[in-house]
Each structure stands twice: as C-alpha cells, then as structure tokens.
PDB file of C-alpha atoms in Angstrom:
ATOM      1  CA  MET A   1      59.861  81.357 151.962  1.00 46.00           C
ATOM      2  CA  ARG A   2      62.909  82.290 152.495  1.00 47.00           C
ATOM      3  CA  SER A   3      63.603  85.709 151.393  1.00 50.00           C
ATOM      4  CA  TYR A   4      66.829  85.848 149.667  1.00 49.00           C
ATOM      5  CA  SER A   5      68.775  89.686 149.107  1.00 51.00           C
ATOM      6  CA  PRO A   6      71.735  89.506 146.694  1.00 51.00           C
ATOM      7  CA  ASP A   7      75.119  90.563 148.217  1.00 51.00           C
ATOM      8  CA  LEU A   8      75.818  94.380 145.739  1.00 54.00           C
ATOM      9  CA  THR A   9      79.110  94.885 147.535  1.00 52.00           C
ATOM     10  CA  PRO A  10      81.356  96.371 144.654  1.00 52.00           C
ATOM     11  CA  PRO A  11      83.994  93.291 143.398  1.00 51.00           C
ATOM     12  CA  TRP A  12      86.735  96.242 144.489  1.00 48.00           C
ATOM     13  CA  LYS A  13      85.429  96.501 148.050  1.00 50.00           C
ATOM     14  CA  LYS A  14      84.910  92.759 148.838  1.00 50.00           C
ATOM     15  CA  SER A  15      87.764  91.723 151.217  1.00 60.00           C
ATOM     16  CA  THR A  16      90.113  89.260 150.082  1.00 69.00           C
ATOM     17  CA  PRO A  17      91.653  86.148 152.193  1.00 80.00           C
ATOM     18  CA  ALA A  18      95.565  86.107 151.994  1.00 85.00           C
ATOM     19  CA  PRO A  19      96.824  83.212 150.118  1.00 89.00           C
ATOM     20  CA  GLU A  20      98.386  80.238 152.935  1.00 91.00           C
ATOM     21  CA  VAL A  21     102.051  79.214 152.068  1.00 90.00           C
ATOM     22  CA  PRO A  22     103.143  76.557 154.351  1.00 91.00           C
ATOM     23  CA  ALA A  23     106.283  78.382 156.488  1.00 90.00           C
ATOM     24  CA  GLU A  24     108.775  75.289 155.407  1.00 87.00           C
ATOM     25  CA  PRO A  25     112.255  76.377 157.179  1.00 85.00           C
ATOM     26  CA  ASP A  26     114.623  79.191 155.659  1.00 80.00           C
ATOM     27  CA  LEU A  27     111.415  80.615 153.851  1.00 83.00           C
ATOM     28  CA  VAL A  28     112.258  85.109 154.899  1.00 84.00           C
ATOM     29  CA  VAL A  29     109.336  87.027 156.483  1.00 86.00           C
ATOM     30  CA  GLU A  30     107.959  89.793 157.804  1.00 88.00           C
ATOM     31  CA  GLU A  31     105.473  90.499 160.805  1.00 92.00           C
ATOM     32  CA  VAL A  32     102.380  93.089 160.182  1.00 90.00           C
ATOM     33  CA  SER A  33     102.627  94.251 163.722  1.00 89.00           C
ATOM     34  CA  THR A  34     106.048  94.283 165.039  1.00 89.00           C
ATOM     35  CA  GLY A  35     108.166  94.445 161.459  1.00 86.00           C
ATOM     36  CA  PHE A  36     110.321  91.700 162.465  1.00 88.00           C
ATOM     37  CA  CYS A  37     111.868  89.864 160.059  1.00 85.00           C
ATOM     38  CA  GLY A  38     113.400  86.508 159.624  1.00 84.00           C
ATOM     39  CA  ALA A  39     113.591  82.676 158.220  1.00 85.00           C
ATOM     40  CA  VAL A  40     111.410  80.230 159.360  1.00 88.00           C
ATOM     41  CA  ILE A  41     113.495  78.240 162.184  1.00 86.00           C
ATOM     42  CA  ARG A  42     110.655  75.819 162.830  1.00 86.00           C
ATOM     43  CA  CYS A  43     106.318  75.308 163.733  1.00 87.00           C
ATOM     44  CA  GLU A  44     105.125  74.107 166.768  1.00 84.00           C
ATOM     45  CA  ARG A  45     101.727  73.605 168.440  1.00 84.00           C
ATOM     46  CA  THR A  46     101.471  74.888 171.943  1.00 80.00           C
ATOM     47  CA  ALA A  47      98.166  75.696 174.247  1.00 78.00           C
ATOM     48  CA  GLU A  48      97.575  78.904 172.654  1.00 78.00           C
ATOM     49  CA  GLY A  49      97.700  77.418 169.035  1.00 84.00           C
ATOM     50  CA  PRO A  50     100.360  76.870 166.519  1.00 88.00           C
ATOM     51  CA  THR A  51     103.059  79.431 166.454  1.00 90.00           C
ATOM     52  CA  VAL A  52     106.382  79.921 164.344  1.00 91.00           C
ATOM     53  CA  THR A  53     109.333  80.874 164.850  1.00 89.00           C
ATOM     54  CA  LEU A  54     111.438  83.263 163.412  1.00 88.00           C
ATOM     55  CA  GLU A  55     115.382  84.213 163.311  1.00 83.00           C
ATOM     56  CA  ASP A  56     116.797  87.386 161.876  1.00 78.00           C
ATOM     57  CA  ARG A  57     120.187  88.181 159.961  1.00 70.00           C
ATOM     58  CA  PHE A  58     121.913  89.213 163.708  1.00 71.00           C
ATOM     59  CA  GLY A  59     120.720  86.158 164.969  1.00 73.00           C
ATOM     60  CA  LYS A  60     117.615  87.051 167.274  1.00 80.00           C
ATOM     61  CA  HIS A  61     114.477  84.403 167.540  1.00 85.00           C
ATOM     62  CA  ARG A  62     111.161  85.447 167.688  1.00 88.00           C
ATOM     63  CA  VAL A  63     107.954  83.564 168.090  1.00 90.00           C
ATOM     64  CA  PHE A  64     104.777  84.410 166.594  1.00 92.00           C
ATOM     65  CA  PRO A  65     100.974  83.179 166.544  1.00 92.00           C
ATOM     66  CA  LEU A  66     100.434  81.779 163.515  1.00 92.00           C
ATOM     67  CA  VAL A  67      97.138  84.380 162.755  1.00 91.00           C
ATOM     68  CA  PRO A  68      95.094  85.406 158.943  1.00 91.00           C
ATOM     69  CA  GLY A  69      97.030  88.179 157.257  1.00 91.00           C
ATOM     70  CA  GLY A  70      99.615  87.947 160.301  1.00 92.00           C
ATOM     71  CA  PHE A  71     103.236  87.667 157.951  1.00 93.00           C
ATOM     72  CA  LEU A  72     104.336  89.605 154.687  1.00 90.00           C
ATOM     73  CA  LEU A  73     106.128  87.577 151.549  1.00 85.00           C
ATOM     74  CA  GLU A  74     108.057  89.501 149.428  1.00 76.00           C
ATOM     75  CA  GLY A  75     105.386  92.911 149.611  1.00 78.00           C
ATOM     76  CA  ARG A  76     102.181  91.276 149.620  1.00 86.00           C
ATOM     77  CA  VAL A  77     100.313  89.440 152.984  1.00 90.00           C
ATOM     78  CA  VAL A  78      99.721  85.269 153.456  1.00 91.00           C
ATOM     79  CA  THR A  79      98.853  83.719 156.639  1.00 92.00           C
ATOM     80  CA  LEU A  80     100.937  81.146 157.677  1.00 93.00           C
ATOM     81  CA  VAL A  81     100.695  77.026 158.157  1.00 92.00           C
ATOM     82  CA  ARG A  82     102.017  74.602 159.085  1.00 89.00           C
ATOM     83  CA  PRO A  83     103.844  72.427 156.594  1.00 84.00           C
ATOM     84  CA  THR A  84     102.741  69.327 155.478  1.00 77.00           C
ATOM     85  CA  ALA A  85     104.317  66.235 156.102  1.00 61.00           C
ATOM     86  CA  ALA A  86     104.294  64.540 153.038  1.00 48.00           C
ATOM     87  CA  GLY A  87     107.180  62.182 153.280  1.00 44.00           C
ATOM     88  CA  PRO A  88     111.544  63.739 153.584  1.00 48.00           C
ATOM     89  CA  VAL A  89     112.323  67.266 151.877  1.00 47.00           C
ATOM     90  CA  ARG A  90     114.823  67.807 150.242  1.00 50.00           C
ATOM     91  CA  PRO A  91     116.665  70.354 152.502  1.00 53.00           C
ATOM     92  CA  THR A  92     116.489  74.662 150.312  1.00 55.00           C
ATOM     93  CA  ARG A  93     120.243  75.482 152.246  1.00 59.00           C
ATOM     94  CA  THR A  94     123.605  74.057 153.353  1.00 63.00           C
ATOM     95  CA  ALA A  95     124.913  73.976 156.308  1.00 61.00           C
ATOM     96  CA  SER A  96     126.544  77.200 155.493  1.00 53.00           C
ATOM     97  CA  GLY A  97     123.330  79.125 154.777  1.00 56.00           C
ATOM     98  CA  SER A  98     123.947  78.908 151.128  1.00 56.00           C
ATOM     99  CA  VAL A  99     121.255  77.529 148.686  1.00 50.00           C
ATOM    100  CA  ALA A 100     121.519  73.736 148.489  1.00 51.00           C
ATOM    101  CA  VAL A 101     122.566  72.165 145.219  1.00 50.00           C
ATOM    102  CA  PRO A 102     120.791  69.035 144.634  1.00 52.00           C
ATOM    103  CA  GLY A 103     122.395  66.856 142.069  1.00 48.00           C
ATOM    104  CA  VAL A 104     125.633  68.708 141.720  1.00 45.00           C
ATOM    105  CA  ARG A 105     128.280  66.029 141.767  1.00 48.00           C
ATOM    106  CA  ALA A 106     131.418  68.055 143.225  1.00 44.00           C
ATOM    107  CA  ARG A 107     134.956  69.576 140.955  1.00 49.00           C
ATOM    108  CA  VAL A 108     137.227  68.669 139.825  1.00 52.00           C
ATOM    109  CA  ALA A 109     139.676  69.528 142.699  1.00 58.00           C
ATOM    110  CA  ARG A 110     141.363  73.281 142.359  1.00 69.00           C
ATOM    111  CA  ALA A 111     145.170  73.935 142.100  1.00 77.00           C
ATOM    112  CA  GLY A 112     144.142  76.369 145.332  1.00 84.00           C
ATOM    113  CA  ARG A 113     143.739  75.130 149.136  1.00 88.00           C
ATOM    114  CA  ILE A 114     143.072  75.906 151.803  1.00 91.00           C
ATOM    115  CA  TYR A 115     145.232  75.779 154.668  1.00 91.00           C
ATOM    116  CA  VAL A 116     143.732  74.996 158.622  1.00 91.00           C
ATOM    117  CA  GLU A 117     145.720  75.351 161.479  1.00 86.00           C
ATOM    118  CA  GLY A 118     144.830  71.332 162.859  1.00 85.00           C
ATOM    119  CA  ARG A 119     143.024  68.825 162.184  1.00 88.00           C
ATOM    120  CA  HIS A 120     140.116  70.030 164.483  1.00 92.00           C
ATOM    121  CA  ASP A 121     139.847  72.893 163.277  1.00 91.00           C
ATOM    122  CA  ALA A 122     139.620  70.924 159.291  1.00 89.00           C
ATOM    123  CA  GLU A 123     136.466  68.769 160.398  1.00 91.00           C
ATOM    124  CA  LEU A 124     134.448  71.868 161.799  1.00 92.00           C
ATOM    125  CA  VAL A 125     134.831  73.745 158.546  1.00 91.00           C
ATOM    126  CA  GLU A 126     133.677  70.290 156.787  1.00 89.00           C
ATOM    127  CA  LYS A 127     131.419  70.303 158.765  1.00 89.00           C
ATOM    128  CA  VAL A 128     129.257  73.349 157.918  1.00 89.00           C
ATOM    129  CA  TRP A 129     131.193  74.005 154.783  1.00 87.00           C
ATOM    130  CA  GLY A 130     131.204  71.610 153.215  1.00 84.00           C
ATOM    131  CA  ASP A 131     129.157  70.894 150.417  1.00 81.00           C
ATOM    132  CA  ASP A 132     130.021  74.316 149.024  1.00 80.00           C
ATOM    133  CA  LEU A 133     133.617  73.175 148.805  1.00 83.00           C
ATOM    134  CA  ARG A 134     133.285  70.011 147.271  1.00 82.00           C
ATOM    135  CA  VAL A 135     130.468  72.023 144.494  1.00 78.00           C
ATOM    136  CA  GLU A 136     133.400  74.509 144.519  1.00 79.00           C
ATOM    137  CA  GLY A 137     136.480  71.636 144.196  1.00 83.00           C
ATOM    138  CA  VAL A 138     138.137  73.461 147.385  1.00 84.00           C
ATOM    139  CA  VAL A 139     140.397  70.996 148.883  1.00 84.00           C
ATOM    140  CA  VAL A 140     141.134  71.967 153.424  1.00 88.00           C
ATOM    141  CA  GLU A 141     144.508  70.252 153.935  1.00 87.00           C
ATOM    142  CA  TYR A 142     145.142  71.207 157.605  1.00 83.00           C
ATOM    143  CA  LEU A 143     149.021  72.466 158.811  1.00 84.00           C
ATOM    144  CA  GLY A 144     151.294  70.344 161.344  1.00 75.00           C
ATOM    145  CA  GLY A 145     151.302  74.229 163.023  1.00 79.00           C
ATOM    146  CA  ILE A 146     151.296  77.702 162.532  1.00 84.00           C
ATOM    147  CA  ASP A 147     155.442  77.309 162.613  1.00 87.00           C
ATOM    148  CA  ASP A 148     155.739  75.030 159.365  1.00 86.00           C
ATOM    149  CA  LEU A 149     153.592  78.266 157.044  1.00 89.00           C
ATOM    150  CA  PRO A 150     156.711  80.061 155.153  1.00 91.00           C
ATOM    151  CA  ALA A 151     158.184  75.776 154.447  1.00 91.00           C
ATOM    152  CA  VAL A 152     154.091  74.617 153.069  1.00 89.00           C
ATOM    153  CA  VAL A 153     153.555  78.085 150.801  1.00 91.00           C
ATOM    154  CA  ALA A 154     157.168  77.904 149.613  1.00 91.00           C
ATOM    155  CA  GLU A 155     156.592  73.869 148.291  1.00 91.00           C
ATOM    156  CA  PHE A 156     152.760  74.547 147.648  1.00 89.00           C
ATOM    157  CA  GLY A 157     154.356  78.321 144.837  1.00 92.00           C
ATOM    158  CA  PRO A 158     150.979  79.970 145.130  1.00 91.00           C
ATOM    159  CA  ALA A 159     149.617  81.041 142.159  1.00 92.00           C
ATOM    160  CA  PRO A 160     147.189  83.778 140.775  1.00 91.00           C
ATOM    161  CA  ASP A 161     145.685  80.485 139.555  1.00 89.00           C
ATOM    162  CA  ALA A 162     146.637  78.564 142.425  1.00 90.00           C
ATOM    163  CA  ARG A 163     145.872  80.696 145.040  1.00 92.00           C
ATOM    164  CA  LEU A 164     146.443  79.234 148.909  1.00 92.00           C
ATOM    165  CA  GLY A 165     144.471  80.658 151.744  1.00 93.00           C
ATOM    166  CA  VAL A 166     145.324  79.791 155.466  1.00 93.00           C
ATOM    167  CA  LEU A 167     143.187  79.898 158.686  1.00 92.00           C
ATOM    168  CA  VAL A 168     144.471  80.927 161.707  1.00 88.00           C
ATOM    169  CA  ASP A 169     144.146  80.807 165.519  1.00 84.00           C
ATOM    170  CA  HIS A 170     144.089  83.370 167.768  1.00 81.00           C
ATOM    171  CA  LEU A 171     145.777  85.477 165.664  1.00 82.00           C
ATOM    172  CA  VAL A 172     145.963  89.380 166.376  1.00 81.00           C
ATOM    173  CA  PRO A 173     148.579  91.590 166.728  1.00 84.00           C
ATOM    174  CA  GLY A 174     151.968  91.553 167.701  1.00 84.00           C
ATOM    175  CA  THR A 175     151.628  87.658 168.429  1.00 83.00           C
ATOM    176  CA  LYS A 176     153.903  85.244 166.790  1.00 85.00           C
ATOM    177  CA  GLU A 177     150.673  84.221 164.247  1.00 84.00           C
ATOM    178  CA  SER A 178     150.431  87.824 163.273  1.00 87.00           C
ATOM    179  CA  ARG A 179     154.115  88.075 162.335  1.00 91.00           C
ATOM    180  CA  ILE A 180     154.008  84.735 160.227  1.00 90.00           C
ATOM    181  CA  ALA A 181     151.376  85.807 158.781  1.00 89.00           C
ATOM    182  CA  ALA A 182     152.922  89.237 157.346  1.00 90.00           C
ATOM    183  CA  GLN A 183     155.731  87.163 156.307  1.00 90.00           C
ATOM    184  CA  VAL A 184     154.442  84.670 153.550  1.00 91.00           C
ATOM    185  CA  THR A 185     151.188  86.797 152.895  1.00 91.00           C
ATOM    186  CA  GLY A 186     151.292  88.162 149.208  1.00 92.00           C
ATOM    187  CA  PRO A 187     148.768  88.521 146.241  1.00 93.00           C
ATOM    188  CA  ASP A 188     148.075  85.263 145.985  1.00 94.00           C
ATOM    189  CA  VAL A 189     148.489  84.163 149.105  1.00 94.00           C
ATOM    190  CA  LEU A 190     145.695  85.377 151.860  1.00 94.00           C
ATOM    191  CA  VAL A 191     146.491  84.136 155.361  1.00 93.00           C
ATOM    192  CA  VAL A 192     142.887  85.356 158.007  1.00 91.00           C
ATOM    193  CA  GLY A 193     142.622  84.094 161.570  1.00 87.00           C
ATOM    194  CA  HIS A 194     139.993  84.519 164.540  1.00 86.00           C
ATOM    195  CA  PRO A 195     140.935  85.848 167.943  1.00 86.00           C
ATOM    196  CA  TYR A 196     139.988  82.621 169.580  1.00 89.00           C
ATOM    197  CA  ILE A 197     142.664  80.616 171.805  1.00 87.00           C
ATOM    198  CA  ASP A 198     141.130  77.243 169.329  1.00 91.00           C
ATOM    199  CA  ILE A 199     138.823  76.752 167.086  1.00 92.00           C
ATOM    200  CA  TRP A 200     136.289  75.281 169.997  1.00 94.00           C
ATOM    201  CA  GLN A 201     135.977  78.416 171.363  1.00 94.00           C
ATOM    202  CA  ALA A 202     134.285  79.631 167.885  1.00 94.00           C
ATOM    203  CA  VAL A 203     131.395  77.310 168.803  1.00 94.00           C
ATOM    204  CA  LYS A 204     129.215  79.279 170.316  1.00 94.00           C
ATOM    205  CA  PRO A 205     128.132  78.215 174.447  1.00 93.00           C
ATOM    206  CA  SER A 206     125.035  78.124 173.710  1.00 91.00           C
ATOM    207  CA  SER A 207     124.608  75.607 171.246  1.00 89.00           C
ATOM    208  CA  LEU A 208     126.561  72.973 174.227  1.00 90.00           C
ATOM    209  CA  GLY A 209     124.194  74.237 176.972  1.00 90.00           C
ATOM    210  CA  ILE A 210     127.099  76.326 178.512  1.00 92.00           C
ATOM    211  CA  PRO A 211     126.665  80.107 179.757  1.00 92.00           C
ATOM    212  CA  GLU A 212     130.350  80.668 178.363  1.00 94.00           C
ATOM    213  CA  TRP A 213     133.774  79.075 178.096  1.00 95.00           C
ATOM    214  CA  PRO A 214     135.540  79.109 180.792  1.00 94.00           C
ATOM    215  CA  THR A 215     138.479  80.922 181.911  1.00 93.00           C
ATOM    216  CA  VAL A 216     141.918  78.863 181.782  1.00 93.00           C
ATOM    217  CA  PRO A 217     144.819  80.332 183.585  1.00 91.00           C
ATOM    218  CA  LYS A 218     148.154  80.754 181.825  1.00 87.00           C
ATOM    219  CA  GLY A 219     150.360  78.377 181.724  1.00 87.00           C
ATOM    220  CA  GLU A 220     147.388  75.931 181.666  1.00 91.00           C
ATOM    221  CA  ASP A 221     146.122  74.065 178.366  1.00 92.00           C
ATOM    222  CA  TRP A 222     143.771  75.330 177.275  1.00 93.00           C
ATOM    223  CA  LYS A 223     141.456  72.236 175.535  1.00 93.00           C
ATOM    224  CA  THR A 224     143.050  70.038 179.555  1.00 94.00           C
ATOM    225  CA  GLY A 225     141.842  72.470 181.404  1.00 94.00           C
ATOM    226  CA  VAL A 226     138.335  73.148 179.685  1.00 94.00           C
ATOM    227  CA  CYS A 227     137.537  69.821 179.186  1.00 94.00           C
ATOM    228  CA  ARG A 228     138.278  69.980 183.667  1.00 93.00           C
ATOM    229  CA  ALA A 229     135.834  73.343 184.506  1.00 93.00           C
ATOM    230  CA  LEU A 230     133.294  71.874 182.948  1.00 94.00           C
ATOM    231  CA  GLY A 231     133.359  68.348 184.177  1.00 92.00           C
ATOM    232  CA  TRP A 232     133.959  66.544 180.941  1.00 91.00           C
ATOM    233  CA  GLY A 233     137.316  64.109 181.946  1.00 88.00           C
ATOM    234  CA  GLU A 234     140.652  64.551 180.590  1.00 83.00           C
ATOM    235  CA  ASN A 235     139.886  62.829 176.981  1.00 90.00           C
ATOM    236  CA  THR A 236     140.433  65.547 174.887  1.00 91.00           C
ATOM    237  CA  GLY A 237     139.993  63.942 171.691  1.00 90.00           C
ATOM    238  CA  ALA A 238     136.304  62.291 172.774  1.00 92.00           C
ATOM    239  CA  ALA A 239     135.201  66.487 174.045  1.00 93.00           C
ATOM    240  CA  TRP A 240     135.955  67.546 170.923  1.00 92.00           C
ATOM    241  CA  GLY A 241     133.747  64.796 169.534  1.00 92.00           C
ATOM    242  CA  ARG A 242     131.192  65.930 172.090  1.00 91.00           C
ATOM    243  CA  VAL A 243     131.066  69.832 170.691  1.00 93.00           C
ATOM    244  CA  LEU A 244     131.552  68.667 167.130  1.00 92.00           C
ATOM    245  CA  SER A 245     128.470  66.974 167.866  1.00 91.00           C
ATOM    246  CA  ARG A 246     125.926  69.957 168.224  1.00 89.00           C
ATOM    247  CA  VAL A 247     127.465  72.385 165.389  1.00 91.00           C
ATOM    248  CA  ARG A 248     124.651  71.359 162.431  1.00 87.00           C
ATOM    249  CA  THR A 249     124.611  74.522 160.870  1.00 86.00           C
ATOM    250  CA  PHE A 250     126.661  78.456 160.698  1.00 85.00           C
ATOM    251  CA  ARG A 251     124.285  79.723 163.438  1.00 87.00           C
ATOM    252  CA  ASP A 252     126.024  77.675 166.059  1.00 90.00           C
ATOM    253  CA  LEU A 253     129.672  79.519 165.021  1.00 91.00           C
ATOM    254  CA  GLU A 254     130.715  82.649 166.108  1.00 92.00           C
ATOM    255  CA  PRO A 255     129.961  85.325 163.421  1.00 90.00           C
ATOM    256  CA  ALA A 256     133.885  86.832 163.966  1.00 89.00           C
ATOM    257  CA  LEU A 257     135.229  82.496 162.442  1.00 91.00           C
ATOM    258  CA  LEU A 258     132.570  82.705 159.488  1.00 89.00           C
ATOM    259  CA  GLY A 259     132.814  85.891 157.941  1.00 89.00           C
ATOM    260  CA  ARG A 260     137.022  84.069 157.930  1.00 91.00           C
ATOM    261  CA  VAL A 261     136.202  81.076 156.169  1.00 91.00           C
ATOM    262  CA  GLU A 262     133.484  82.709 153.851  1.00 89.00           C
ATOM    263  CA  GLU A 263     136.594  85.287 152.885  1.00 92.00           C
ATOM    264  CA  LEU A 264     139.353  82.338 152.148  1.00 92.00           C
ATOM    265  CA  ILE A 265     136.456  80.647 150.536  1.00 90.00           C
ATOM    266  CA  ASP A 266     135.974  83.874 147.728  1.00 90.00           C
ATOM    267  CA  PHE A 267     139.757  83.846 147.210  1.00 92.00           C
ATOM    268  CA  VAL A 268     140.466  80.344 146.147  1.00 89.00           C
ATOM    269  CA  THR A 269     137.882  80.425 144.072  1.00 87.00           C
ATOM    270  CA  MET A 270     137.955  83.811 142.609  1.00 80.00           C
ATOM    271  CA  PRO A 271     138.109  84.030 138.854  1.00 72.00           C
ATOM    272  CA  GLU A 272     141.508  85.269 137.820  1.00 59.00           C
ATOM    273  CA  GLY A 273     142.567  88.989 136.434  1.00 53.00           C
TER     274      GLY A 273
END
C-alpha cells in the first residue's frame, strides 16, 4: 500500500496561481519584467507560443509572450490569456479612444458648432470623433475657405450658450491664416489649427504604408504633387478616399491634430459660467 504524506506547508506559505484575465482590446496592463505599460492591441499565435501586443500612451508597440503571472492589472499579478471567440463583442472604445456609451441616443444638437476648413477635414473628424460628437450634440460644418471666416462668425453670432470652435489648416505664426484667426478670436470663439499644409498630412504615413509624406515643390498644388510622387494618379478625390479608408482610430492620426480637435470639443461643450 502506498503511504500518504500530508502537505504540512502553512497556508500562508503556499503559492496561489495568478488569476487568468482575457487580453481584451484596450485592457491596460503592465509587463512585470520591463515595467512597460500599455493597452492591449491584439493577441497572436506564433511559433514560440501566444503573444500580446501592447501600445503605450506615446504610440509605441511592444510584443510580449503570454506567460503565467507575466502582467500587472491594477497592481496585482495576473496571467493574460487569449480571449475566447464568443461571437461579436461590442467595442469598449470609440475611434477617438473615448469610452463607448452603448444604447445612448444622439443628443439634440447644441447651439454651438465646430467649423473646419473643408470637406476632407469634416470627413476625417466625423470618422474618428463622430460617436463622441453625436453623444455631445455637436454639429461639424465646413467653410468654403479661411477667407470666409469673419463673415461666418458675424452671421453665427457666438454667445456663452452658443460657442463657436474653428479648426484651421496650416495655422502658423505670420501667415494669413493666423491673422484671420486673431481677428475673430474672442471669449466665445476659439480658433485652433495644425501645422500641416493639408489635413491629409495629419494622417500618419505609417498608416498608409509610406515612409513619409512627399515634399511638393513650392507653387505646385500640394495634393496633385503628392499623388504624382506616390504614383496614385492625379484624381485627388480617389486619393483622399484611399487615405481616409486607412484611418480607423485616433492612433492613425498625428498628435498635433488630436489635441486640437479635443480642445474644440471641450470648448463648445463647456458649461456656462
């Protein structure tokens, strides 16, 4: 008969396996050996075993193996595991990175508005911030051009309960755009801008599979020059469709645009007083 030896190890000295947590997208964890902290982007099966890709707040990606007790979640050690495929999962984040609010109807439009310089700008803002704007009741419209801004502001009649936010292309000191922006800025009007010649440049080249945006000679139409340099033909409308299709979330956009749009949304939704 086999003898039985009881385990006399005190309970407080026994190791407890780390709890398993599904590595769902946007879950924020810290890798224990490196201290790298980031949100889960994806899980993959590799020849060396399953891995998880994390993205930190600067957009840097790191790949780590899914090993037992390999991560910290809210300060406690956990074991990340591949999520089970149990049918479609409702997104937990909007394209802008905000927490998704499922089942909420679009708010009645506010009196305040956000204006952008052109149709492409409006389409890009809608694609990334559309869900947020509908929840907040913010309408985005586009100008025919920056020269029309003083007349638009005068007709709109900004007030504390009807603020006006404006996004301007290529807003750098000493330009015509900066002079017009200074002319209309006031307590209820906020004009912000990005440094790019065109809103296309606010899309990260890496999201388009190109090393960088081409340099276009001065005097040549920028969009046409870009299309020629990249071999996209000269149909700028079709090229824009190509660019926009590669934008899925805020991670595909440059920080210089992200901050300005968030600033405008906060401004027009700010409570009075």
